[in-house]
Structures are given as C-alpha cells and as structure tokens.
Amino acid sequence: MTATAAVLLGAVLRHGPVARSTVARLTGLSPAAVTRNSAALIELGLLTEVAPTVPYQGIGRPHVPVDVNTGRHLVAGLHIAHEFCTLALLDLRGRVRARLTVPHGDPGNPAEVLAVAADRLLRLHAEELPGHIPLGLGVAAGGWVDPEQGMLVEHASLGWQGVELRALLTARTGLPVLVDSHARALARAEQLFGAAGDRESLLHLFVGNVVDAAIVTGGAAHRGPRSAAGEVAHLALGDPAVACPCGRRGCLEATVSDRAWAWRAHRAGVIDHPNIFDLVEAAEAGSAAAIELCLERARLVGRAAAVLFDFVNPDALVVTELGTSRLPACVRALRQEVAAGSRASGNTVLPSSFGPDVLGVAAGAVQLDALYADPLNLHNPIRLGV
Ligand SMILES: [Zn+2]
C-alpha cells in the first residue's frame, strides 16, 4: 500500500486537481486501490476533495476531484550558506509561503548559529502560518552532508566539520529533522515541483559559494558510501591562473564560486563591493562589463557541465547559478557551451525552477522528498529520525 500511495500522491501532485478515475487511468492503478489510498491520504490531511468546476448533472456518483492539501500542513526548511541561514515555510506543493534570512552571528560556533536560526524559524511559524501543522524540518547545506548520520560532515568554506545537525535541531525545535546536501535536495525538488518533472534522470550542478553536483535516477538521488557523492569543487575545469585553498590551481569552485567571481568583478572595477548580487544587478541594469562577466561565468560553468553531462548522460541537466536564474542571455550561453563541449544530444539544459526561493526550497525539499516517497508513514517515528 505504501508504494501505491506514493504513486497516487505523486500523480495528484503533477496533475491535480484531478478525478480519481483519471488518476487510475494515468497510473495504471485499479480504481479500488485509488479509492482506498485516496481515503487514507485524505484522512492524513495530505489530499483534499475540491469542488468540481462544473455542477454535477449526471447519473451515479459524481467525480469529485482530489488535490494536494496545502491548507493543513507545512514543512519547515533551514538552509545553511556561507554567511547566513535561510529559513522557510513550504506548503506540500513545495511553494515557499514565508521566508527569512538570518546572518550567522559567530560562524565559528555552529551550535549557536543553529540555535538562533531554529528559534527564529519557530517564531516565523507562529507569526506567519500558525494554523498549519509542521510535519518536520528539512535542513540543507553545501559540502558533504550525511543524511543517515544526520550530520554535516564537512563544509569547507564555513570551516564546519562533524556538526550534528539532526541532534542539535531536533532538541531545539522538537520537530522531526531530516538533513541532506542542497545539490541532492534540489535535484529531487526539480523532479517533484520543477520544470524537470517528467524526466527520469537528472544531473544537477549547484554553483554558489559552494560548487557541487547531484545525480538522480529512478526517483532517488545517488549518495554513495557515507553520502559523499557530488564532489566536483576541485575538478580541474576552472581557470588555471586561480589558486585553490586545496593547494592546486584551476579548481572549478575556486574559479566560479559566488565569492571568487564577485572578487574577479570587483578587481576588474565592475562593482564597488565583491558581492555577486551587485554584479548580476549591474548586468540587469545594462552594464556591458557586468553582462560580459556574467556570460563568461555561464560559459565556464557550461564547460564543466558538458564534461559531467557526457559522463552521466542524464535526460536533463539543471544548473542553479545566480546569473542563469536572472539573465536569459546567460542561459543561452550555458546551453551553447554545453552543446559545444558535449557529445550527448537530445538532452535538456535548464536553469533552476525556483528563482529567489531556491535555498528555501532546497531545505524544505529534504522533508518533502521523504513525504512523497512514503506518505502513509507520515507519523512513523523511525523514518522521521526522532
Ligand atoms: Zn581545489
């Protein structure tokens, strides 16, 4: 029944509001199984019946459509970036309903940073959506995150190692906590809620202050031993003139990360402060030098993506990077570079679906992915890690 409920909920997510008979046809499930599982999911508050748009005039039972219930539950999200935490509340369709960023007070004290963020997140819930029941807290970060251990194993730019995210945040919030890398969480979010919805396999490349990647096949992200998969920061696909803290030169992250690229633009005199948002905003305002720098970064990212692309041959490549999420010309430059550098064809290259909400979606998706994989297990304390 678990797998059936997951298929049903996934179909309603994609097609809802939708009649149960249509769900049966779309999924190949028997009408009896759809009826039984719909009832269970309605009981849990995950599905809801919606009023038909056309008044019923026929004979027999009316086809009352069902949809994902976005009015009863929410998931909380906490994303840890280099300089700040993003706090978010998401409905069950993955939409960010409230969002806030909190700068790290003392980045050298992870427990303190997390405690402050957790308290603020609980307040955000009380202020913005007090009537919605939180199902759990999803935590996402760049770097090496181990979901099984509930641990941030290493975040190089923050200098954090072995941070017990799940234990710390469960104790502080009382919520069930799941953690994962933001690259993997966003790869699944693109399949569940984004433009890559019907693609079987997906490669996701995240380019922020951290540069990492994720591969999704068969509805699950590949993790590998200790969940260390996705490390692409030190691939020698960057600018050979750039030195990396790892001791080598030409590493991808050292060249194209938000900070590295903002400093490059700042040194070139294009922006007053080394801030990537300033660069992209200058490009949006029409600065030719800023546009060219954004395009150059998109091309470098595309060159790296092309290598990964041929290796994995996914149905779709999604790139999360500020320039490509804001400037159509950067998406074109990225696509051109992937096409020029890759032997694969017929695959799709997409920018992130989530715009300014991307970090909040990453965090919330850690919980939502688990929910959509096993919706009837909603209150199972073992799965929820408490
Ligand atoms: Zn390196």
Coordinates of C-alpha atoms and ligand atoms in Angstrom, one line a residue:
M1 CA 0.0 0.0 0.0
T2 CA 3.0 2.3 0.7
A3 CA 4.2 2.3 -2.9
T4 CA 0.6 2.7 -4.2
A5 CA 0.0 5.7 -2.0
A6 CA 3.3 7.3 -3.2
V7 CA 2.3 6.8 -6.9
L8 CA -1.1 8.2 -6.2
L9 CA 0.1 11.2 -4.3
G10 CA 2.8 11.9 -7.0
A11 CA 0.2 11.7 -9.7
V12 CA -2.1 14.2 -7.9
L13 CA 0.9 16.5 -7.3
R14 CA 1.6 16.5 -11.0
H15 CA -2.0 16.6 -12.4
G16 CA -4.2 17.8 -9.6
P17 CA -6.9 18.8 -9.1
V18 CA -7.8 15.5 -10.8
A19 CA -10.6 13.0 -10.7
R20 CA -9.9 9.6 -9.1
S21 CA -10.9 7.8 -12.3
T22 CA -8.3 9.9 -14.2
V23 CA -5.6 9.0 -11.6
A24 CA -6.4 5.4 -12.2
R25 CA -6.0 5.8 -15.9
L26 CA -2.8 7.8 -15.6
T27 CA -1.1 5.5 -13.1
G28 CA -2.4 2.1 -14.1
L29 CA -3.7 1.6 -10.5
S30 CA -7.0 -0.2 -10.1
P31 CA -10.0 2.1 -9.3
A32 CA -10.4 0.2 -6.0
A33 CA -6.7 0.9 -5.0
V34 CA -7.1 4.6 -5.9
T35 CA -10.3 4.9 -3.8
R36 CA -8.8 3.1 -0.8
N37 CA -5.5 5.1 -0.9
S38 CA -7.2 8.4 -1.6
A39 CA -9.3 7.8 1.6
A40 CA -6.2 7.1 3.6
L41 CA -4.4 10.2 2.3
I42 CA -7.5 12.4 2.9
E43 CA -7.6 11.1 6.4
L44 CA -4.0 12.1 6.9
G45 CA -4.7 15.6 5.6
L46 CA -2.4 15.1 2.6
L47 CA -5.1 15.1 0.0
T48 CA -8.4 17.0 -0.1
E49 CA -11.5 16.9 -2.2
V50 CA -12.2 20.0 -4.2
A51 CA -15.5 21.3 -5.6
P52 CA -15.9 20.4 -9.2
T53 CA -15.9 23.4 -11.5
V54 CA -19.0 22.2 -13.4
P55 CA -22.2 21.5 -11.5
Y56 CA -22.9 17.8 -11.5
Q57 CA -26.0 16.8 -13.6
G58 CA -25.3 13.1 -14.4
I59 CA -26.4 9.8 -13.1
G60 CA -24.4 7.8 -10.5
R61 CA -21.6 9.1 -8.3
P62 CA -20.1 12.4 -9.2
H63 CA -16.4 12.6 -10.0
V64 CA -15.2 14.8 -7.2
P65 CA -11.6 15.8 -8.0
V66 CA -8.8 15.5 -5.4
D67 CA -5.8 17.7 -4.9
V68 CA -2.8 18.0 -2.7
N69 CA -4.0 19.6 0.6
T70 CA -1.9 22.7 1.0
G71 CA -4.1 24.1 3.8
R72 CA -3.4 21.8 6.7
H73 CA 0.3 21.0 6.9
L74 CA 3.6 22.6 6.1
V75 CA 7.3 21.7 6.2
A76 CA 9.9 24.0 7.7
G77 CA 13.3 24.5 6.0
L78 CA 16.7 25.7 7.2
H79 CA 19.5 26.2 4.6
I80 CA 23.0 26.9 5.8
A81 CA 25.1 29.1 3.5
H82 CA 28.5 30.7 3.9
E83 CA 27.2 33.9 5.5
F84 CA 23.6 33.3 6.5
C85 CA 20.9 30.8 7.2
T86 CA 17.7 30.8 5.0
L87 CA 14.6 29.9 7.0
A88 CA 11.5 28.9 5.0
L89 CA 8.0 27.5 5.5
L90 CA 6.7 25.5 2.5
D91 CA 3.3 24.0 1.6
L92 CA 3.1 20.4 0.3
R93 CA 3.4 21.6 -3.3
G94 CA 6.9 22.9 -2.5
R95 CA 5.9 26.6 -2.6
V96 CA 7.6 28.9 -0.2
R97 CA 4.9 30.6 1.9
A98 CA 7.3 32.5 4.2
R99 CA 11.0 33.1 4.1
L100 CA 13.7 34.9 6.1
T101 CA 17.5 35.1 6.1
V102 CA 19.5 35.3 9.3
P103 CA 23.2 36.3 9.2
H104 CA 25.5 34.0 11.2
G105 CA 26.4 35.7 14.4
D106 CA 29.6 33.8 15.1
P107 CA 30.3 31.4 12.2
G108 CA 32.9 29.7 14.4
N109 CA 30.2 28.4 16.7
P110 CA 27.9 26.1 14.7
A111 CA 25.7 25.2 17.7
E112 CA 25.0 28.9 18.4
V113 CA 24.3 29.7 14.7
L114 CA 21.8 26.7 14.6
A115 CA 20.1 27.6 17.9
V116 CA 19.5 31.2 16.8
A117 CA 18.2 30.1 13.4
A118 CA 15.9 27.4 14.9
D119 CA 14.4 29.8 17.4
R120 CA 13.7 32.4 14.7
L121 CA 12.2 29.7 12.5
L122 CA 9.7 28.7 15.2
R123 CA 8.8 32.3 15.6
L124 CA 8.3 32.7 11.8
H125 CA 5.8 29.8 12.0
A126 CA 4.0 31.3 14.9
E127 CA 3.8 34.7 13.2
E128 CA 3.1 33.7 9.6
L129 CA 1.3 30.4 9.4
P130 CA 0.2 29.4 13.0
G131 CA -2.8 27.4 11.7
H132 CA -0.6 25.0 9.6
I133 CA 0.9 21.9 11.3
P134 CA 4.6 21.5 10.7
L135 CA 5.4 17.9 9.6
G136 CA 9.1 18.3 10.1
L137 CA 12.2 20.3 9.5
G138 CA 14.4 19.8 6.4
V139 CA 18.0 21.0 6.6
A140 CA 20.2 21.5 3.6
A141 CA 23.7 22.8 3.1
G142 CA 26.5 22.6 0.6
G143 CA 29.5 20.4 1.0
W144 CA 29.5 16.9 2.5
V145 CA 26.2 16.1 4.3
D146 CA 25.4 12.6 5.5
P147 CA 21.6 12.1 5.8
E148 CA 21.9 8.7 7.6
Q149 CA 24.0 10.2 10.4
G150 CA 22.1 13.5 10.3
M151 CA 25.4 15.2 10.1
L152 CA 27.2 17.9 8.2
V153 CA 30.5 16.1 7.7
E154 CA 32.4 19.0 6.2
H155 CA 31.6 22.5 4.9
A156 CA 35.0 23.8 3.7
S157 CA 34.2 27.5 3.3
L158 CA 32.5 27.7 6.7
G159 CA 35.2 25.6 8.3
W160 CA 32.5 23.3 9.9
Q161 CA 33.2 19.7 10.5
G162 CA 31.2 16.9 12.1
V163 CA 28.2 19.1 13.1
E164 CA 25.4 17.0 14.4
L165 CA 22.6 18.9 12.6
R166 CA 19.8 16.4 13.3
A167 CA 20.5 16.0 17.0
L168 CA 21.0 19.8 17.7
L169 CA 17.9 20.9 15.7
T170 CA 15.6 18.1 17.0
A171 CA 16.5 19.1 20.5
R172 CA 16.0 22.8 19.8
T173 CA 12.7 22.6 17.8
G174 CA 11.0 19.4 18.9
L175 CA 10.4 18.7 15.2
P176 CA 11.5 15.6 13.3
V177 CA 14.6 16.6 11.3
L178 CA 16.0 15.3 8.1
V179 CA 19.2 16.6 6.5
D180 CA 20.8 16.3 3.1
S181 CA 23.1 18.2 0.6
H182 CA 21.4 21.1 -1.1
A183 CA 22.5 19.7 -4.5
R184 CA 20.7 16.4 -4.0
A185 CA 17.6 18.1 -2.4
L186 CA 17.3 20.5 -5.3
A187 CA 17.7 17.7 -7.8
R188 CA 14.7 16.0 -6.3
A189 CA 12.8 19.3 -5.9
E190 CA 13.2 19.8 -9.7
Q191 CA 11.6 16.5 -10.3
L192 CA 8.8 16.9 -7.8
F193 CA 7.9 20.6 -8.2
G194 CA 10.1 22.0 -11.0
A195 CA 10.3 22.1 -14.8
A196 CA 12.2 18.7 -15.0
G197 CA 9.1 16.9 -13.6
D198 CA 8.8 14.1 -16.1
R199 CA 12.5 13.4 -16.6
E200 CA 13.6 10.0 -15.4
S201 CA 17.3 11.0 -14.8
L202 CA 18.7 14.4 -13.9
L203 CA 22.1 15.9 -13.2
H204 CA 22.1 19.0 -11.0
L205 CA 25.0 21.4 -10.8
F206 CA 24.9 23.9 -8.0
V207 CA 27.1 27.0 -8.3
G208 CA 27.0 29.3 -5.3
N209 CA 29.7 29.8 -2.7
V210 CA 29.9 26.0 -2.8
V211 CA 30.0 24.2 -6.1
D212 CA 28.7 20.7 -6.0
A213 CA 26.5 18.3 -8.0
A214 CA 23.9 15.5 -7.7
I215 CA 22.6 12.7 -9.8
V216 CA 19.0 11.5 -9.6
T217 CA 17.9 8.3 -11.3
G218 CA 14.7 6.2 -10.6
G219 CA 13.3 8.8 -8.3
A220 CA 16.2 8.9 -5.8
A221 CA 19.5 10.8 -5.5
H222 CA 22.7 8.8 -5.6
R223 CA 24.6 9.1 -2.4
G224 CA 27.3 6.5 -2.3
P225 CA 29.2 5.4 0.8
R226 CA 28.8 7.9 3.6
S227 CA 26.8 10.1 1.2
A228 CA 29.9 11.7 -0.2
A229 CA 28.8 11.7 -3.9
G230 CA 28.6 15.0 -5.7
E231 CA 32.1 16.5 -5.0
V232 CA 33.0 18.5 -8.1
A233 CA 34.6 21.5 -6.4
H234 CA 38.2 20.5 -7.2
L235 CA 37.7 19.3 -10.7
A236 CA 40.4 20.9 -12.8
L237 CA 37.8 22.7 -15.0
G238 CA 38.4 26.2 -13.8
D239 CA 40.9 29.0 -14.7
P240 CA 44.5 27.6 -14.4
A241 CA 45.6 31.0 -13.1
V242 CA 43.5 30.7 -10.0
A243 CA 45.0 29.1 -6.9
C244 CA 42.7 27.0 -4.7
P245 CA 42.9 26.6 -0.9
C246 CA 43.4 22.8 -1.6
G247 CA 46.9 23.7 -2.9
R248 CA 46.2 23.2 -6.6
R249 CA 45.3 25.6 -9.4
G250 CA 42.4 25.7 -11.7
C251 CA 39.8 24.1 -9.5
L252 CA 36.2 24.7 -10.5
E253 CA 35.0 26.1 -7.2
A254 CA 37.9 28.4 -6.7
T255 CA 37.2 29.9 -10.2
V256 CA 33.4 30.2 -10.4
S257 CA 32.1 30.3 -6.9
D258 CA 30.0 33.4 -6.0
R259 CA 32.8 34.8 -3.9
A260 CA 35.5 34.1 -6.4
W261 CA 33.6 35.6 -9.3
A262 CA 32.5 38.6 -7.3
W263 CA 36.1 39.3 -6.4
R264 CA 37.1 39.0 -10.0
A265 CA 34.4 41.6 -11.0
H266 CA 35.5 43.8 -8.1
R267 CA 39.1 43.7 -9.1
A268 CA 38.2 44.5 -12.7
G269 CA 36.4 47.6 -11.4
V270 CA 33.0 46.5 -12.5
I271 CA 31.4 46.6 -9.0
D272 CA 32.3 48.5 -5.9
H273 CA 31.9 45.6 -3.4
P274 CA 32.8 41.9 -4.0
N275 CA 29.1 40.8 -4.0
I276 CA 27.7 38.5 -6.6
F277 CA 24.2 40.1 -6.3
D278 CA 25.7 43.5 -7.2
L279 CA 27.3 42.0 -10.3
V280 CA 24.1 40.4 -11.6
E281 CA 22.1 43.5 -10.7
A282 CA 24.6 45.7 -12.7
A283 CA 24.1 43.3 -15.6
E284 CA 20.4 43.6 -15.4
A285 CA 20.7 47.3 -15.4
G286 CA 22.6 47.1 -18.7
S287 CA 26.3 47.4 -17.7
A288 CA 28.2 45.8 -20.7
A289 CA 31.2 44.9 -18.5
A290 CA 28.9 43.2 -15.9
I291 CA 27.0 41.3 -18.6
E292 CA 30.2 40.1 -20.2
L293 CA 31.4 38.8 -16.8
C294 CA 28.1 37.0 -16.1
L295 CA 28.3 35.4 -19.6
E296 CA 31.9 34.4 -19.0
R297 CA 30.9 32.6 -15.8
A298 CA 28.0 30.9 -17.5
R299 CA 30.4 29.6 -20.2
L300 CA 32.8 28.3 -17.6
V301 CA 30.0 26.6 -15.8
G302 CA 28.8 25.2 -19.2
R303 CA 32.2 23.8 -20.0
A304 CA 32.3 21.9 -16.7
A305 CA 28.7 20.8 -17.1
A306 CA 29.5 19.4 -20.6
V307 CA 32.1 17.1 -19.1
L308 CA 29.7 15.8 -16.4
F309 CA 26.9 15.6 -19.0
D310 CA 28.8 13.2 -21.2
F311 CA 29.8 11.1 -18.2
V312 CA 26.2 10.7 -16.8
N313 CA 24.1 11.3 -19.9
P314 CA 21.0 12.4 -18.0
D315 CA 17.7 13.3 -19.5
A316 CA 18.1 16.8 -18.1
L317 CA 20.8 19.0 -16.7
V318 CA 19.7 21.7 -14.2
V319 CA 22.1 24.4 -13.2
T320 CA 21.5 26.5 -10.1
E321 CA 23.5 29.7 -10.5
L322 CA 22.5 33.3 -10.0
G323 CA 23.3 34.6 -13.5
T324 CA 21.4 31.9 -15.3
S325 CA 18.4 32.3 -12.9
R326 CA 18.2 36.0 -13.6
L327 CA 19.5 36.6 -17.2
P328 CA 18.2 34.8 -20.2
A329 CA 21.4 35.6 -22.1
C330 CA 23.3 33.5 -19.5
V331 CA 21.0 30.5 -20.1
R332 CA 21.7 30.8 -23.8
A333 CA 25.5 31.0 -23.2
L334 CA 25.3 28.0 -20.9
R335 CA 23.3 25.9 -23.5
Q336 CA 25.7 26.9 -26.2
E337 CA 28.7 25.8 -24.2
V338 CA 27.2 22.5 -23.1
A339 CA 26.2 21.8 -26.8
A340 CA 29.7 22.7 -28.0
G341 CA 31.5 20.7 -25.3
S342 CA 29.3 17.6 -25.1
R343 CA 28.8 14.6 -27.4
A344 CA 25.4 13.9 -25.9
S345 CA 22.3 15.1 -27.8
G346 CA 18.6 15.3 -27.2
N347 CA 19.1 16.2 -23.6
T348 CA 17.7 19.3 -21.9
V349 CA 19.6 22.1 -20.2
L350 CA 17.5 24.1 -17.7
P351 CA 18.1 26.9 -15.2
S352 CA 16.8 26.4 -11.7
S353 CA 13.0 26.5 -11.4
F354 CA 12.9 28.2 -8.1
G355 CA 14.4 31.7 -8.6
P356 CA 14.9 33.7 -5.3
D357 CA 13.3 30.8 -3.3
V358 CA 15.9 28.3 -4.3
L359 CA 17.6 27.9 -0.9
G360 CA 14.4 27.7 1.0
V361 CA 13.1 25.1 -1.5
A362 CA 16.3 23.1 -1.1
A363 CA 15.8 22.9 2.7
G364 CA 12.1 22.1 2.6
A365 CA 12.5 19.6 -0.2
V366 CA 14.6 17.4 2.2
Q367 CA 11.3 16.7 4.1
L368 CA 9.0 16.8 1.1
D369 CA 11.1 14.2 -0.8
A370 CA 10.7 11.8 2.2
L371 CA 7.0 12.6 2.4
Y372 CA 6.3 11.9 -1.3
A373 CA 8.3 8.7 -1.2
D374 CA 6.4 7.2 1.7
P375 CA 3.3 9.3 2.5
L376 CA 1.5 6.8 4.7
N377 CA 4.5 6.7 7.0
L378 CA 3.8 10.3 8.0
H379 CA 3.9 9.7 11.7
N380 CA 6.4 6.9 11.8
P381 CA 8.9 8.0 14.4
I382 CA 11.7 5.7 13.0
R383 CA 11.5 7.2 9.5
L384 CA 11.4 10.7 10.9
G385 CA 14.5 10.1 13.0
V386 CA 13.3 11.1 16.4
Ligands
ZN1 ZN 41.0 22.8 -5.2

